[in-house]
Amino acid sequence: MEKTDTFYGALGVSGQIIRLIDSFMVEEPISIGIGSIGPINHKEGMITNTPNYPFNNIPITEPLIEKYKVPVTIVNDCTAAVLGEQMFGAGRGIENLVYVTISTGLGGGAIVDGNLLMGKDGNAVEVGHFTLHPDSEVVCGCGCRGHWEAYSSGKNIPVYAERILQTKDWDTGLLHQLSGGTTKNLTAENIFTAAKKGDKHAQGIVHEIGLKNAIGFGNIVNAYDPELITIGGTIALENPDLILNPIKENIEQHIINRAPEIMITPLGQDSVILGALALAMRV
Ligand SMILES: [Zn+2]
């Protein structure tokens, strides 16, 4: 595992992938599946305008096809994960399922009537950018207001928490202690840790995040009518009850469709990698 190397520009990313494949390859590959950060262009095989890198249009599939002479497919990481869930996880035998990651960012993948949803460019299930509150002062990393990810992802939870605490007197308690008394040091980790240990300010923040998640998951149920939703990503995997319970308790207020089963993925951190394998097996 390596951090993406941005030093050599857009072309360096595929060079790094090739070097990593070569480092563990024992036999020539038959096909290659990739679960990638988004947004992507599935047909062109590239990562397009991601806010995470200093350059756009990163070609991925073409350099790999040239090198290994086999079919190469790229999908969004959560699109890979939902395939992994269906092939190896809780979704076996299920034709309507959604996978959601609550991690640094917030994203989803969906299979509807047995079909993996892709969309024109491969970004059909960008659930993290569902608008919950268009007039909100909370701005998403993508620049839009009130997107779900802006409240509930690991990167944005501290910013949202700071906003909540502005109106509170939080001079005491574990969260205050863990963050050295300054909102600038808040992290998702210390908020959830303090909430688990009974800190009432942290619990208040987790409650607000839970209400946003219930709206987001409600939108998913209304859009895709799934039988099962599995949740992965570090924030959810490390705090299963604090994430799941508020969703289950509040989702009914937001849905017209029959509620699905909602659970933490049994695949843990391996959803995307198993999904990439499932993707390669489909080629
Ligand atoms: Zn957004």
Short mmCIF file of C-alpha atoms in Angstrom, two decimals, residues 1-244:
data_model
loop_
_atom_site.label_atom_id
_atom_site.label_comp_id
_atom_site.label_asym_id
_atom_site.label_seq_id
_atom_site.Cartn_x
_atom_site.Cartn_y
_atom_site.Cartn_z
CA MET A 1 0.00 0.00 0.00
CA GLU A 2 1.30 3.46 -0.90
CA LYS A 3 -0.01 6.99 -0.88
CA THR A 4 -0.73 8.28 -4.36
CA ASP A 5 2.39 9.92 -5.73
CA THR A 6 1.49 13.31 -7.18
CA PHE A 7 5.08 14.37 -7.86
CA TYR A 8 5.23 13.15 -11.47
CA GLY A 9 1.94 14.70 -12.56
CA ALA A 10 -1.11 12.99 -14.06
CA LEU A 11 0.90 10.34 -15.93
CA GLY A 12 2.88 9.40 -12.84
CA VAL A 13 -0.22 7.92 -11.17
CA SER A 14 -0.55 5.04 -13.66
CA GLY A 15 3.24 4.58 -13.52
CA GLN A 16 2.95 4.07 -9.78
CA ILE A 17 0.08 1.58 -10.22
CA ILE A 18 2.14 -0.41 -12.75
CA ARG A 19 5.14 -0.47 -10.41
CA LEU A 20 2.92 -1.74 -7.56
CA ILE A 21 1.30 -4.43 -9.73
CA ASP A 22 4.74 -5.58 -10.87
CA SER A 23 5.94 -5.75 -7.26
CA PHE A 24 3.41 -8.43 -6.25
CA MET A 25 2.50 -10.07 -9.57
CA VAL A 26 3.24 -13.79 -9.65
CA GLU A 27 1.49 -14.58 -12.95
CA GLU A 28 0.49 -12.52 -15.98
CA PRO A 29 -2.95 -10.98 -15.29
CA ILE A 30 -6.03 -12.04 -17.29
CA SER A 31 -7.92 -8.85 -16.55
CA ILE A 32 -7.63 -5.87 -14.22
CA GLY A 33 -10.37 -4.18 -12.17
CA ILE A 34 -9.85 -0.83 -10.46
CA GLY A 35 -11.91 0.83 -7.71
CA SER A 36 -10.90 4.49 -7.82
CA ILE A 37 -11.58 7.80 -6.19
CA GLY A 38 -14.03 9.83 -8.20
CA PRO A 39 -15.22 11.50 -10.20
CA ILE A 40 -14.17 9.31 -13.09
CA ASN A 41 -14.85 8.94 -16.76
CA HIS A 42 -15.55 5.24 -16.99
CA LYS A 43 -15.43 5.01 -20.79
CA GLU A 44 -12.25 7.03 -21.18
CA GLY A 45 -10.72 5.20 -18.23
CA MET A 46 -9.63 8.29 -16.34
CA ILE A 47 -10.06 10.11 -13.07
CA THR A 48 -11.41 13.51 -14.12
CA ASN A 49 -11.58 16.56 -11.87
CA THR A 50 -10.88 15.24 -8.40
CA PRO A 51 -10.42 17.90 -5.73
CA ASN A 52 -7.80 15.67 -4.08
CA TYR A 53 -5.03 16.02 -6.68
CA PRO A 54 -3.43 19.13 -8.16
CA PHE A 55 -4.18 17.99 -11.75
CA ASN A 56 -7.15 16.76 -13.78
CA ASN A 57 -7.83 13.98 -16.29
CA ILE A 58 -5.53 11.31 -14.95
CA PRO A 59 -5.35 8.45 -17.50
CA ILE A 60 -5.55 5.08 -15.78
CA THR A 61 -6.78 2.28 -18.04
CA GLU A 62 -4.88 3.13 -21.23
CA PRO A 63 -1.34 2.90 -19.79
CA LEU A 64 -2.30 -0.38 -18.06
CA ILE A 65 -3.78 -1.87 -21.26
CA GLU A 66 -0.62 -0.87 -23.11
CA LYS A 67 1.59 -2.51 -20.50
CA TYR A 68 -0.33 -5.75 -19.75
CA LYS A 69 -2.37 -6.22 -22.99
CA VAL A 70 -5.49 -7.30 -21.05
CA PRO A 71 -8.93 -5.72 -20.47
CA VAL A 72 -8.83 -3.04 -17.75
CA THR A 73 -11.95 -1.53 -16.17
CA ILE A 74 -12.17 1.40 -13.77
CA VAL A 75 -15.17 2.22 -11.60
CA ASN A 76 -15.75 4.48 -8.63
CA ASP A 77 -14.51 2.85 -5.38
CA CYS A 78 -18.02 2.51 -3.92
CA THR A 79 -19.30 1.07 -7.19
CA ALA A 80 -16.59 -1.56 -6.82
CA ALA A 81 -17.54 -2.07 -3.18
CA VAL A 82 -21.20 -2.80 -3.91
CA LEU A 83 -20.07 -5.46 -6.39
CA GLY A 84 -17.79 -6.88 -3.72
CA GLU A 85 -20.69 -6.90 -1.28
CA GLN A 86 -22.87 -8.79 -3.74
CA MET A 87 -20.21 -11.34 -4.65
CA PHE A 88 -18.47 -11.90 -1.30
CA GLY A 89 -20.42 -10.17 1.47
CA ALA A 90 -23.91 -9.63 2.85
CA GLY A 91 -25.41 -9.04 -0.60
CA ARG A 92 -25.09 -12.58 -1.96
CA GLY A 93 -28.26 -13.49 -3.84
CA ILE A 94 -29.65 -9.93 -3.49
CA GLU A 95 -30.58 -7.99 -6.66
CA ASN A 96 -31.23 -4.57 -5.08
CA LEU A 97 -28.53 -3.28 -2.80
CA VAL A 98 -26.59 -0.14 -2.01
CA TYR A 99 -23.18 0.27 -0.41
CA VAL A 100 -22.32 3.51 1.39
CA THR A 101 -18.92 4.50 2.68
CA ILE A 102 -18.60 6.97 5.54
CA SER A 103 -14.92 7.70 5.52
CA THR A 104 -12.82 10.78 4.68
CA GLY A 105 -15.54 11.38 2.09
CA LEU A 106 -19.02 9.92 1.70
CA GLY A 107 -19.99 7.90 -1.36
CA GLY A 108 -22.16 5.11 -2.64
CA GLY A 109 -22.59 2.32 -5.15
CA ALA A 110 -25.86 0.69 -6.19
CA ILE A 111 -27.12 -2.45 -7.86
CA VAL A 112 -30.75 -2.12 -8.99
CA ASP A 113 -32.60 -5.14 -10.43
CA GLY A 114 -29.24 -6.86 -10.70
CA ASN A 115 -27.73 -4.02 -12.75
CA LEU A 116 -24.68 -2.16 -11.54
CA LEU A 117 -25.59 1.53 -11.87
CA MET A 118 -22.92 3.44 -13.81
CA GLY A 119 -24.37 6.58 -15.43
CA LYS A 120 -23.02 8.41 -18.49
CA ASP A 121 -19.51 8.85 -17.02
CA GLY A 122 -19.58 6.28 -14.22
CA ASN A 123 -20.73 8.57 -11.42
CA ALA A 124 -24.36 7.45 -11.04
CA VAL A 125 -24.41 7.16 -7.25
CA GLU A 126 -22.66 10.28 -5.90
CA VAL A 127 -24.86 10.18 -2.81
CA GLY A 128 -22.43 12.27 -0.74
CA HIS A 129 -23.47 15.21 -2.89
CA PHE A 130 -27.20 14.80 -2.31
CA THR A 131 -28.41 18.22 -1.19
CA LEU A 132 -29.92 18.10 2.30
CA HIS A 133 -30.18 21.85 2.96
CA PRO A 134 -29.69 24.18 -0.05
CA ASP A 135 -29.71 27.32 2.11
CA SER A 136 -27.18 26.01 4.62
CA GLU A 137 -23.99 27.88 5.43
CA VAL A 138 -22.24 24.52 5.45
CA VAL A 139 -20.29 24.30 2.19
CA CYS A 140 -19.17 21.00 0.68
CA GLY A 141 -15.66 20.39 -0.68
CA CYS A 142 -17.23 20.44 -4.15
CA GLY A 143 -18.37 24.03 -3.58
CA CYS A 144 -22.13 23.38 -3.17
CA ARG A 145 -24.15 24.18 -0.08
CA GLY A 146 -25.69 21.71 2.32
CA HIS A 147 -24.46 18.51 0.70
CA TRP A 148 -24.70 15.39 2.88
CA GLU A 149 -20.91 14.86 2.82
CA ALA A 150 -20.38 18.34 4.25
CA TYR A 151 -21.97 17.21 7.54
CA SER A 152 -21.06 13.57 7.89
CA SER A 153 -17.72 12.65 6.33
CA GLY A 154 -14.52 12.33 8.33
CA LYS A 155 -13.00 15.38 6.70
CA ASN A 156 -16.05 17.56 7.31
CA ILE A 157 -17.29 16.39 10.73
CA PRO A 158 -14.81 18.66 12.60
CA VAL A 159 -15.95 21.70 10.61
CA TYR A 160 -19.62 20.91 11.23
CA ALA A 161 -18.87 20.22 14.91
CA GLU A 162 -17.16 23.58 15.25
CA ARG A 163 -20.31 25.21 13.90
CA ILE A 164 -22.49 23.35 16.42
CA LEU A 165 -20.20 24.20 19.34
CA GLN A 166 -20.14 27.92 18.48
CA THR A 167 -23.52 28.30 20.13
CA LYS A 168 -22.66 26.16 23.14
CA ASP A 169 -20.76 26.64 26.33
CA TRP A 170 -18.40 23.65 26.13
CA ASP A 171 -15.67 24.63 28.58
CA THR A 172 -15.72 21.31 30.37
CA GLY A 173 -15.76 17.64 29.54
CA LEU A 174 -13.73 15.06 27.67
CA LEU A 175 -14.13 16.56 24.20
CA HIS A 176 -12.81 19.86 25.50
CA GLN A 177 -9.89 18.01 27.05
CA LEU A 178 -9.13 15.84 23.99
CA SER A 179 -9.10 18.82 21.68
CA GLY A 180 -7.04 20.99 24.01
CA GLY A 181 -9.95 23.38 24.43
CA THR A 182 -9.89 24.63 20.86
CA THR A 183 -12.33 23.78 18.09
CA LYS A 184 -9.43 23.88 15.62
CA ASN A 185 -8.17 20.60 17.11
CA LEU A 186 -11.47 18.74 16.80
CA THR A 187 -11.28 15.49 14.85
CA ALA A 188 -13.92 12.93 13.98
CA GLU A 189 -11.98 10.48 16.11
CA ASN A 190 -11.98 12.54 19.31
CA ILE A 191 -15.65 13.46 18.85
CA PHE A 192 -16.71 9.80 18.60
CA THR A 193 -14.35 8.75 21.40
CA ALA A 194 -15.75 11.42 23.72
CA ALA A 195 -19.33 10.54 22.74
CA LYS A 196 -18.75 6.87 23.62
CA LYS A 197 -17.46 7.92 27.04
CA GLY A 198 -20.53 10.03 27.77
CA ASP A 199 -19.40 13.56 26.89
CA LYS A 200 -22.64 15.40 26.31
CA HIS A 201 -21.30 17.91 23.78
CA ALA A 202 -19.79 15.11 21.70
CA GLN A 203 -23.03 13.16 21.98
CA GLY A 204 -24.91 16.23 20.78
CA ILE A 205 -22.67 16.47 17.70
CA VAL A 206 -23.04 12.75 16.98
CA HIS A 207 -26.81 13.16 17.33
CA GLU A 208 -26.86 15.98 14.75
CA ILE A 209 -24.69 13.93 12.36
CA GLY A 210 -27.08 11.00 12.87
CA LEU A 211 -30.07 13.15 11.88
CA LYS A 212 -28.28 14.19 8.65
CA ASN A 213 -27.40 10.56 7.94
CA ALA A 214 -31.04 9.55 8.38
CA ILE A 215 -32.01 12.08 5.67
CA GLY A 216 -29.21 10.87 3.38
CA PHE A 217 -30.10 7.21 3.81
CA GLY A 218 -33.78 8.10 3.39
CA ASN A 219 -32.95 9.68 0.03
CA ILE A 220 -31.13 6.50 -0.96
CA VAL A 221 -34.14 4.36 -0.04
CA ASN A 222 -36.45 6.62 -2.04
CA ALA A 223 -34.12 6.72 -5.06
CA TYR A 224 -33.05 3.08 -5.36
CA ASP A 225 -35.60 1.05 -3.34
CA PRO A 226 -32.93 -1.35 -2.04
CA GLU A 227 -33.52 -4.52 -0.07
CA LEU A 228 -30.18 -4.08 1.72
CA ILE A 229 -27.86 -1.17 2.47
CA THR A 230 -24.41 -1.97 3.80
CA ILE A 231 -22.17 0.68 5.31
CA GLY A 232 -18.37 0.70 5.29
CA GLY A 233 -15.62 3.28 5.68
CA THR A 234 -13.52 4.02 8.74
CA ILE A 235 -16.01 6.27 10.55
CA ALA A 236 -18.76 3.64 10.32
CA LEU A 237 -16.52 0.63 10.97
CA GLU A 238 -15.06 2.19 14.11
CA ASN A 239 -18.35 3.52 15.47
CA PRO A 240 -20.99 1.04 14.31
CA ASP A 241 -23.65 1.76 16.94
CA LEU A 242 -23.23 5.54 16.93
CA ILE A 243 -23.62 5.54 13.14
CA LEU A 244 -26.29 2.85 12.68
#
